[in-house]
Short mmCIF file of C-alpha atoms in Angstrom, two decimals:
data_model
loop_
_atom_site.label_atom_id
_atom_site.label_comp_id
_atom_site.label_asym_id
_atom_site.label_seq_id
_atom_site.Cartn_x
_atom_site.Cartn_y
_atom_site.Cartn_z
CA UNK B 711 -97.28 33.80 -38.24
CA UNK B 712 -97.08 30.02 -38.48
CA UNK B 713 -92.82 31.53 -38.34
CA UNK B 714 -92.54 33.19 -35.09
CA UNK B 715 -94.85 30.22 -33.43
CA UNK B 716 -98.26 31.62 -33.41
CA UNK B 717 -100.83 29.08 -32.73
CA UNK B 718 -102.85 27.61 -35.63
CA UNK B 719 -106.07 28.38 -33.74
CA UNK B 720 -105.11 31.76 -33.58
CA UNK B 721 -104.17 31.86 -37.31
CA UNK B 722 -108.11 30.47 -37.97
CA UNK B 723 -109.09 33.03 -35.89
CA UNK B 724 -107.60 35.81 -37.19
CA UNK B 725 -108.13 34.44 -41.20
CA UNK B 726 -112.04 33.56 -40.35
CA UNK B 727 -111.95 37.27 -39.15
CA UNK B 728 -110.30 39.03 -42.11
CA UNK B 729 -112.68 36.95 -44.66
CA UNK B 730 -115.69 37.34 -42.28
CA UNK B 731 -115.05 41.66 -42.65
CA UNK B 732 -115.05 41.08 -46.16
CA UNK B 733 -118.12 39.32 -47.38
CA UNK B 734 -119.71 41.39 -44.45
CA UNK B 735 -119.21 44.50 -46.55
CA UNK B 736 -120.55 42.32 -49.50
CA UNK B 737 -123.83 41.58 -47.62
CA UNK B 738 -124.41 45.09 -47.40
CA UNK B 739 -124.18 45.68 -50.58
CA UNK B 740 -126.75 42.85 -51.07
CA UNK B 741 -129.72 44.08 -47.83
CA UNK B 742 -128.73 47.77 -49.50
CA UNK B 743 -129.86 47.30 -53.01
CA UNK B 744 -133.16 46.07 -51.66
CA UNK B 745 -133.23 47.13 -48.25
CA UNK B 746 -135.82 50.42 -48.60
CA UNK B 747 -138.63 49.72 -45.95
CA UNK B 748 -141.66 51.58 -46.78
CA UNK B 749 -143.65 51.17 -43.31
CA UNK B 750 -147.16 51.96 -45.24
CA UNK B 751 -147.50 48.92 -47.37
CA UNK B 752 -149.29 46.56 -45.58
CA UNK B 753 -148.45 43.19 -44.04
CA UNK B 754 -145.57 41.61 -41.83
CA UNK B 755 -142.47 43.42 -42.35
CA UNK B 756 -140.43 40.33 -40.70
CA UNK B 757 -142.45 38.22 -42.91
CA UNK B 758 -141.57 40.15 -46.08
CA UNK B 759 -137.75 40.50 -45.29
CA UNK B 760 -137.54 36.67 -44.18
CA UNK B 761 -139.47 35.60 -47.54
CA UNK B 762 -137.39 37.99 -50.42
CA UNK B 763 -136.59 35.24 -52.49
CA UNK B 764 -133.97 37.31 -54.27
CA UNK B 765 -132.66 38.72 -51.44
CA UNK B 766 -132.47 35.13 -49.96
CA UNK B 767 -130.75 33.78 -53.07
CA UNK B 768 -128.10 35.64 -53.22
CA UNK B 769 -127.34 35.65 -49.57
CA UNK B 770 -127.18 32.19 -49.80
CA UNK B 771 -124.81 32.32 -52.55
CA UNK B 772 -122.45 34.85 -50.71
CA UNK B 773 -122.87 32.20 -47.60
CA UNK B 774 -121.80 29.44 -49.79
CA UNK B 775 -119.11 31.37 -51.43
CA UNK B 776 -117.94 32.44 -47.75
CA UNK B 777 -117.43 28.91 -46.71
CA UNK B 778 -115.61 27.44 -49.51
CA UNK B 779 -113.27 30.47 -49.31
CA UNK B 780 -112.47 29.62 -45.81
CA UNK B 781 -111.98 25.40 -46.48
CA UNK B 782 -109.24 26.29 -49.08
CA UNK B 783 -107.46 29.04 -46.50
CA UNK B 784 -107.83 26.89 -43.45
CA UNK B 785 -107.48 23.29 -45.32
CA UNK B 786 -110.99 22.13 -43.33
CA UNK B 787 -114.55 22.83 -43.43
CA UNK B 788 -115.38 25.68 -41.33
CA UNK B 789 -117.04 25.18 -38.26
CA UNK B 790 -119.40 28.16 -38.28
CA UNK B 791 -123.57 27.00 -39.42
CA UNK B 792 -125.26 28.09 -42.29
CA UNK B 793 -127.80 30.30 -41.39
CA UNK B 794 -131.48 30.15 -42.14
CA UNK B 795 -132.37 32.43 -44.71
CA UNK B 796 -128.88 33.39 -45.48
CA UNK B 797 -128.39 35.71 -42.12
CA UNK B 798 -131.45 38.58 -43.18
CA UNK B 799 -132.23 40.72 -40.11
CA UNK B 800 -135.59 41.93 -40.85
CA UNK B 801 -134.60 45.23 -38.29
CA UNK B 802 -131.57 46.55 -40.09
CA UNK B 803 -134.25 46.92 -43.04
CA UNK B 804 -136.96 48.27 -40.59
CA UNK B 805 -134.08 50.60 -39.11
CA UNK B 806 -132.40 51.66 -42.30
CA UNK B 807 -132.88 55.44 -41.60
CA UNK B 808 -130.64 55.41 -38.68
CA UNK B 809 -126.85 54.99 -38.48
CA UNK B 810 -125.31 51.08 -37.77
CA UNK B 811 -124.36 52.43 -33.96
CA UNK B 812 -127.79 53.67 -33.51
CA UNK B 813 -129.54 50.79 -34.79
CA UNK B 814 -127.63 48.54 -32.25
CA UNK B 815 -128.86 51.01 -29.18
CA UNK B 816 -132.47 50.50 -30.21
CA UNK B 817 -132.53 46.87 -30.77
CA UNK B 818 -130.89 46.99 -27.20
CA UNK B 819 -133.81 48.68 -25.87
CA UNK B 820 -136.20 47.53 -28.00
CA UNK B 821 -135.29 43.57 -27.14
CA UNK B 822 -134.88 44.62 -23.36
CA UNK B 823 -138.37 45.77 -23.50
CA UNK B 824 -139.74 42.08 -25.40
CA UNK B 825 -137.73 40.21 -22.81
CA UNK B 826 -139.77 42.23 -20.33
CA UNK B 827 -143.05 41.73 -21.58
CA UNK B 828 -142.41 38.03 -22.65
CA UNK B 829 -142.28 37.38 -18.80
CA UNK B 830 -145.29 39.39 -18.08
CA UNK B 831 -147.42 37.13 -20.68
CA UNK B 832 -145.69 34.00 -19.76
CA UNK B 833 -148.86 33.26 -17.06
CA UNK B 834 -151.79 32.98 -19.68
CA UNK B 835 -154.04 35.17 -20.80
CA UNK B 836 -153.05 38.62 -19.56
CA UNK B 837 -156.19 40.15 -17.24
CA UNK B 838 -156.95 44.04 -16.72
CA UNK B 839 -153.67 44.51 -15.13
CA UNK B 840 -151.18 43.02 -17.04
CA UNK B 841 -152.65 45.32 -19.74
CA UNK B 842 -152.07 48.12 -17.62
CA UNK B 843 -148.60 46.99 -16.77
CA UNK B 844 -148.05 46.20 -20.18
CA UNK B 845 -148.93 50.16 -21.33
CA UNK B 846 -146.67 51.47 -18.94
CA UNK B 847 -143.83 49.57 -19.91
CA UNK B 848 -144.67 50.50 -23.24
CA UNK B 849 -144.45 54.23 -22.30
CA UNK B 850 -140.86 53.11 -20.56
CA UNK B 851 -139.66 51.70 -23.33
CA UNK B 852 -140.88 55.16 -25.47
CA UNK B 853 -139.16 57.82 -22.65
CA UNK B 854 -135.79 55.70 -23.35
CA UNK B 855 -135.98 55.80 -27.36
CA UNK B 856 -137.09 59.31 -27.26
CA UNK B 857 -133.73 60.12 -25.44
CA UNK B 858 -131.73 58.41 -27.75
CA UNK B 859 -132.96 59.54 -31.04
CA UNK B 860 -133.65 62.70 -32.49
CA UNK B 861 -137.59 64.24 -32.89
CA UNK B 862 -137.51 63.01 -36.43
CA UNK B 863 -135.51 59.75 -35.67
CA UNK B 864 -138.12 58.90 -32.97
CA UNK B 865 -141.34 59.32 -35.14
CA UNK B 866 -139.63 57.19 -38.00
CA UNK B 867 -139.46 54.62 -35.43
CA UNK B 868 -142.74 54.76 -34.53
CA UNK B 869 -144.09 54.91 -37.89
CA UNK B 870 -141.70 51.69 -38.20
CA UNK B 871 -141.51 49.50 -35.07
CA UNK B 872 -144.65 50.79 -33.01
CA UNK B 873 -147.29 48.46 -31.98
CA UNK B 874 -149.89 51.06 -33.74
CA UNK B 875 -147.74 50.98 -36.54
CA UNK B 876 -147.85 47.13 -37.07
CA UNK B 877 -151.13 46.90 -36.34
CA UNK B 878 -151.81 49.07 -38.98
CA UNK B 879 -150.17 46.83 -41.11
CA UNK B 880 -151.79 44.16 -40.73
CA UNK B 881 -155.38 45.40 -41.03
CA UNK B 882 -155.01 47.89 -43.61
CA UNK B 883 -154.23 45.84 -46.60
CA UNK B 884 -157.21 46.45 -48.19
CA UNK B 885 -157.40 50.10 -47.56
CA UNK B 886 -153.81 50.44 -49.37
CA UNK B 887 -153.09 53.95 -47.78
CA UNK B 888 -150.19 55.98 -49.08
CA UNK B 889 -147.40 57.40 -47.16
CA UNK B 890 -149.07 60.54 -46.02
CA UNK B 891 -152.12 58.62 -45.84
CA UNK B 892 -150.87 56.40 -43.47
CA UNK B 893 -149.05 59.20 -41.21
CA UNK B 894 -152.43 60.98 -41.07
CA UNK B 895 -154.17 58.00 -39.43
CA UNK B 896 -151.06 56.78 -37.41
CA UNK B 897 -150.77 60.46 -35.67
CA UNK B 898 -154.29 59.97 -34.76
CA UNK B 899 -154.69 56.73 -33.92
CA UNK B 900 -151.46 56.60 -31.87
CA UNK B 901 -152.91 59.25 -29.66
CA UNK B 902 -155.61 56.99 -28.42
CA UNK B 903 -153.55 54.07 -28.14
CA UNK B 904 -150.81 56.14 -26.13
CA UNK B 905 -153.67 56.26 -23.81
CA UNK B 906 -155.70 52.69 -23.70
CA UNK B 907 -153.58 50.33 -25.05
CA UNK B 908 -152.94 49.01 -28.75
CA UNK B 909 -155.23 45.75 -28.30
CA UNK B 910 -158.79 47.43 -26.55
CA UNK B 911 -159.66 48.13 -23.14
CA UNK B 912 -159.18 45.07 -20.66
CA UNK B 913 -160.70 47.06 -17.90
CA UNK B 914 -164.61 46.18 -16.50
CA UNK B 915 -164.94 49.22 -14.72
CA UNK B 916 -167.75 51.07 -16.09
CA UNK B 917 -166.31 54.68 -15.37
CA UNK B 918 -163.36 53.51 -17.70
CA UNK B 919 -165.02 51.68 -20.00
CA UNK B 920 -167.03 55.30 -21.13
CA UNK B 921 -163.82 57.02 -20.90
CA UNK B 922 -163.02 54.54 -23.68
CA UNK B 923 -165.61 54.29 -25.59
CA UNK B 924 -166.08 58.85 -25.73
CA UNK B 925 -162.40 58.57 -26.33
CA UNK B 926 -163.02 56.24 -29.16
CA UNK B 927 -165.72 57.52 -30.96
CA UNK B 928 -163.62 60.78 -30.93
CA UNK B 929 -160.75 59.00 -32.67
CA UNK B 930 -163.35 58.04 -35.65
CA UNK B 931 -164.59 61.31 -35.70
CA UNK B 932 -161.59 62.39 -36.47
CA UNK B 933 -160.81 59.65 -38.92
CA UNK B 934 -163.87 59.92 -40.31
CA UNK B 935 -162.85 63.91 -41.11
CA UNK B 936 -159.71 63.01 -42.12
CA UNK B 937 -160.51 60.37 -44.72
CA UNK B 938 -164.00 61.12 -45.83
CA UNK B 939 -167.38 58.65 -46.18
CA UNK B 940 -166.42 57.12 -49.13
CA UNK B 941 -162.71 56.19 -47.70
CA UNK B 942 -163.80 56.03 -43.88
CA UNK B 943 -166.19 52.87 -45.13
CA UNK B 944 -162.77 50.99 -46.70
CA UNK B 945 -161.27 51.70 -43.01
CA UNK B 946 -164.03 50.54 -41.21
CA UNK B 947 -164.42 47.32 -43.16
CA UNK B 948 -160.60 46.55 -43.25
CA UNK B 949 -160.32 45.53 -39.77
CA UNK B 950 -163.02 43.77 -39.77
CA UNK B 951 -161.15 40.27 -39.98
CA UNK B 952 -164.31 38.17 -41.44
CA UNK B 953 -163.68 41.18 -44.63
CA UNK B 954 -159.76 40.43 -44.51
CA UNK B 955 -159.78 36.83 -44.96
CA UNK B 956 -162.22 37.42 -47.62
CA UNK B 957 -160.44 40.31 -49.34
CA UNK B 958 -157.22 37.46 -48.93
CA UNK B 959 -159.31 35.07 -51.19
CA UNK B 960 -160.28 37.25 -53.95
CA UNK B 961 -156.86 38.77 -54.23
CA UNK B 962 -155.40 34.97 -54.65
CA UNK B 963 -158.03 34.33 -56.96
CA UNK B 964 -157.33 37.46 -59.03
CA UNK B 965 -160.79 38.83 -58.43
CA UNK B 966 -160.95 42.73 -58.23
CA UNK B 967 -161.75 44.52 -54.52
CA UNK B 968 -165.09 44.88 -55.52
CA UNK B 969 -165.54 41.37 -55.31
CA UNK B 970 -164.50 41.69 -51.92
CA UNK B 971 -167.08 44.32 -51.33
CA UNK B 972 -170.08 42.76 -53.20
CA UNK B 973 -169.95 39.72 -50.68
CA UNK B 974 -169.12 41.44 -47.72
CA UNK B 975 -172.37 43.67 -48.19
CA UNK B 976 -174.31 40.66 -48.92
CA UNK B 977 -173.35 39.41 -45.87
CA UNK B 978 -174.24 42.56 -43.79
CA UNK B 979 -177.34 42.00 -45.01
CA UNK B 980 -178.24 38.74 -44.61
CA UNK B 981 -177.34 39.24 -41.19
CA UNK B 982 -179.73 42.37 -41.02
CA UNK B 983 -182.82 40.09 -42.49
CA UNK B 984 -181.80 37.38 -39.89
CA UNK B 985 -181.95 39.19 -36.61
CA UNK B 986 -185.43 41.03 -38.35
CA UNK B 987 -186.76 37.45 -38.61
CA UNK B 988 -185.86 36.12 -35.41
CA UNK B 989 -187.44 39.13 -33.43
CA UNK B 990 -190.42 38.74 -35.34
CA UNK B 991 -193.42 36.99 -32.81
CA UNK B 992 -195.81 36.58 -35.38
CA UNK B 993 -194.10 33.89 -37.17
CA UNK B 994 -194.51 30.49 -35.79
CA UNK B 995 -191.19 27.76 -35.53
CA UNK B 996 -192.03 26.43 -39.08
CA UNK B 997 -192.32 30.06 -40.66
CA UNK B 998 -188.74 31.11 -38.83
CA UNK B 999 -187.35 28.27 -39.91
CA UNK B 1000 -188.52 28.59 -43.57
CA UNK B 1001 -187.49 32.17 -43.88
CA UNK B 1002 -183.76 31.78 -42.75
CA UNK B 1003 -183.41 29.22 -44.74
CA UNK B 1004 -184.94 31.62 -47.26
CA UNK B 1005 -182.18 34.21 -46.46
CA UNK B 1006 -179.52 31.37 -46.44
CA UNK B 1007 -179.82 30.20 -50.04
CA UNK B 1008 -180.38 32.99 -51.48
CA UNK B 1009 -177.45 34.87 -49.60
CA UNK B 1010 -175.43 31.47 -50.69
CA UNK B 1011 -176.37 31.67 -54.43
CA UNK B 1012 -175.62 35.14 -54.83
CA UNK B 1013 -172.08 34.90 -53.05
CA UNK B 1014 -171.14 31.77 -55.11
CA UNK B 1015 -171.86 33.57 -58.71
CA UNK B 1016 -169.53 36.56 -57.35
CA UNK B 1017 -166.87 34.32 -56.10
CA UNK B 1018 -167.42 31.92 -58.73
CA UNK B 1019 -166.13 28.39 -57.89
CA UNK B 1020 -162.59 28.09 -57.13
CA UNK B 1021 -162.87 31.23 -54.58
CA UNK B 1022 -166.43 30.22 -53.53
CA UNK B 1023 -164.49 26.58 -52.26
CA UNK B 1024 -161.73 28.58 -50.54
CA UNK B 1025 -164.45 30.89 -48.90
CA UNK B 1026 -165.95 27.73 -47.37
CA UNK B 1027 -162.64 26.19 -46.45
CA UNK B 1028 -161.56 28.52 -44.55
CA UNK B 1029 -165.04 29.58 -42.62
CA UNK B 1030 -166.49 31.72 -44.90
CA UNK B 1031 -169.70 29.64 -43.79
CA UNK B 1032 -169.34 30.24 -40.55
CA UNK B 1033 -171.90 33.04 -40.43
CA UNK B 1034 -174.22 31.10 -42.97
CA UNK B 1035 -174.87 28.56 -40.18
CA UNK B 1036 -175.64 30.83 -38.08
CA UNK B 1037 -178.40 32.05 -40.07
CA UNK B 1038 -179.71 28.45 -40.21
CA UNK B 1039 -177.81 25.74 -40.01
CA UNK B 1040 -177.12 22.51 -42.75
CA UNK B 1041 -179.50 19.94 -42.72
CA UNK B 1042 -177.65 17.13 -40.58
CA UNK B 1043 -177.22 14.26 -43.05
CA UNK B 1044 -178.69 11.21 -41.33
CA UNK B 1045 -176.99 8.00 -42.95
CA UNK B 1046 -179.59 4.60 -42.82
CA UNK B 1047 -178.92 1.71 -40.60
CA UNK B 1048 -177.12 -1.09 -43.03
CA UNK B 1049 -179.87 -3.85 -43.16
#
C-alpha cells in the first residue's frame, strides 16, 4: 500500500479495521461462554452483566491485548479509549435468543422508545397524564416489536426486556420462582399491567380508581390460585420493600429466609398491638405511653436475638427502626448545661 502511495491514515484505518474484526470474533467467544440470560433469577440484569468479574477480566485482557497489537503494527499508541468494563453490553446478553441483525432492530426501537419517554419525565414528577401517555407509548413501542419478531421471539422479549418483567426482578428475590414459575405469574400479571400501567394507578378519579382496584384484586385471585397460600404469602411479602431490605440483610449475614420471616412477622405484629393501643379510650396518656413502649422493647429484644448483633446493627443502619419509632419513639437524650 505504502508502494502505490496510499495514505498512512488510510493504512491505520484499514489495519485498526482488520485487527478490530478479529478480537471482535474473540469477544464473542468470551460474552458466549457466559452469556446465557436466565430472565427468572432475580435482580438487575444490567447490574449483573456490568459486575461479572470474570467476564470483566478477561475482556479487559483481550482490550489490553488489542491495543498493544495495534502500537507494534502502527508504531504509536492507538488512539481509540479503553472502555469501562471492557466493552460488556448488558442487551446482547438480555437478547441472546435472537439473531445479531435482529438484536440491532430492537435496540433501535427499544432506545427510540427511552429517548421518548426520557423527554416525557424530564418535567418532574410525572402526574395522571404523563402516566397515561407513558402506557400508550408503551403499547407503541409493543405494536412495533410485535411486527418485527416472531410470536415466540416477542414473548422472550417480554419475559426479558418488559417493564413487568424487570419489575419482577427486582421484587421477587426472595420468592426465587423458577422458570415456569415465573412465566405463570408474568402472563398474569402482564395482563393487568397492559391495562393500568407497570408502576399503580396515577389517576384520582374514583370511577377508575374501582376499575383498578376490581381489576386488581382479580389479578391476586388469580395469583393466589396459581401459587397457593403457602407460596401466595412469600409473593405478597416480597414486594413489600420494608421485607426486601430485610431479607437483603440476613442473606449478607448468612442467616437462613426464615430469619427474614421471623422478624418480619414480629413486626406485623407489633404494628397490630400498636394501632389496638392507640384506639383504645380507656387508657389515659401515661398508660398509652407505657404500653408502646411495652410493645417497643419487647418487639426490639426479640428481633435483636433473631438477627443477632452484626445483622441487628445493619437492620438499624439502614432504617430497620424506622417503624420502631413509630410505635414510640427514643427517649430524646437531654445533655446538662456545662457549669
Amino acid at each position: 500500500l505504502r508502494a502505490i502511495g496510499c495514505p498512512e491514515e488510510t493504512i491505520r484505518d484499514i489495519i485498526t479495521a482488520d485487527v478490530n474484526k478479529l478480537f471482535e470474533s474473540r469477544r464473542k467467544e468470551i460474552t458466549a461462554s457466559t452469556n446465557k440470560f436466565e430472565f427468572w433469577k432475580a435482580g438487575n440484569p444490567f447490574e449483573a452483566a456490568i459486575m461479572d468479574p470474570d467476564r470483566i477480566e478477561k475482556m479487559q485482557a483481550l482490550a489490553k491485548e488489542k491495543r498493544a497489537l495495534l502500537k507494534e503494527l502502527l508504531g504509536v499508541e492507538p488512539e481509540e479509549k479503553a472502555e469501562l468494563f471492557g466493552g460488556i453490553n448488558p442487551f446482547e446478553s438480555m437478547l441472546d435468543f435472537l439473531s445479531p441483525a435482529k438484536q440491532n432492530d430492537v435496540m433501535d426501537i427499544f432506545m427510540k422508545f427511552q429517548a421518548k419517554q426520557a423527554k416525557l419525565f424530564s418535567g418532574g414528577q410525572p402526574d395522571a397524564e404523563d402516566m397515561k401517555a407513558m402506557q400508550k407509548m408503551k403499547k407503541e413501542m409493543d405494536a412495533e416489536m410485535a411486527g418485527i419478531l416472531s410470536p415466540k421471539e416477542y414473548e422472550d422479549f417480554q419475559l426479558r426486556m418488559s417493564d413487568t418483567a424487570m419489575q419482577m426482578r427486582m421484587q421477587l428475590a426472595s420468592l426465587d420462582p423458577n422458570e415456569q414459575e415465573f412465566r405463570d405469574i408474568f402472563k398474569i400479571k402482564n395482563q393487568f399491567d397492559d391495562q393500568f400501567g407497570t408502576y399503580g394507578m396515577a389517576s384520582t378519579d374514583k370511577a377508575e380508581r374501582e376499575k383498578y382496584q376490581a381489576a386488581q384484586k382479580d389479578m391476586n385471585d388469580q395469583l393466589k390460585t396459581l401459587l397457593g397460600d403457602a407460596r401466595y404469602t412469600d409473593y405478597t411479602r416480597a414486594q413489600d420493600y420494608q421485607y426486601q431490605n430485610l431479607y437483603r440483610i440476613t442473606q449478607k449475614n448468612d442467616l437462613p429466609k426464615e430469619a427474614a420471616n421471623k422478624v418480619y412477622d414480629m413486626k406485623t405484629t407489633a404494628d397490630a398491638e400498636a394501632r389496638k393501643v392507640r384506639a383504645d379510650s380507656s387508657l389515659s396518656t401515661d398508660q398509652r405511653k407505657a404500653a408502646l413502649q411495652g410493645i417497643r422493647t419487647e418487639t426490639e429484644n426479640s428481633m435483636h436475638t433473631v438477627l443477632g448483633d452484626k445483622a441487628w446493627s445493619s437492620f438499624q443502619k439502614q432504617n430497620g427502626s424506622y417503624f420502631l419509632n413509630n410505635i414510640s419513639p427514643t427517649p430524646r437524650t437531654v445533655v446538662p448545661d456545662a457549669p
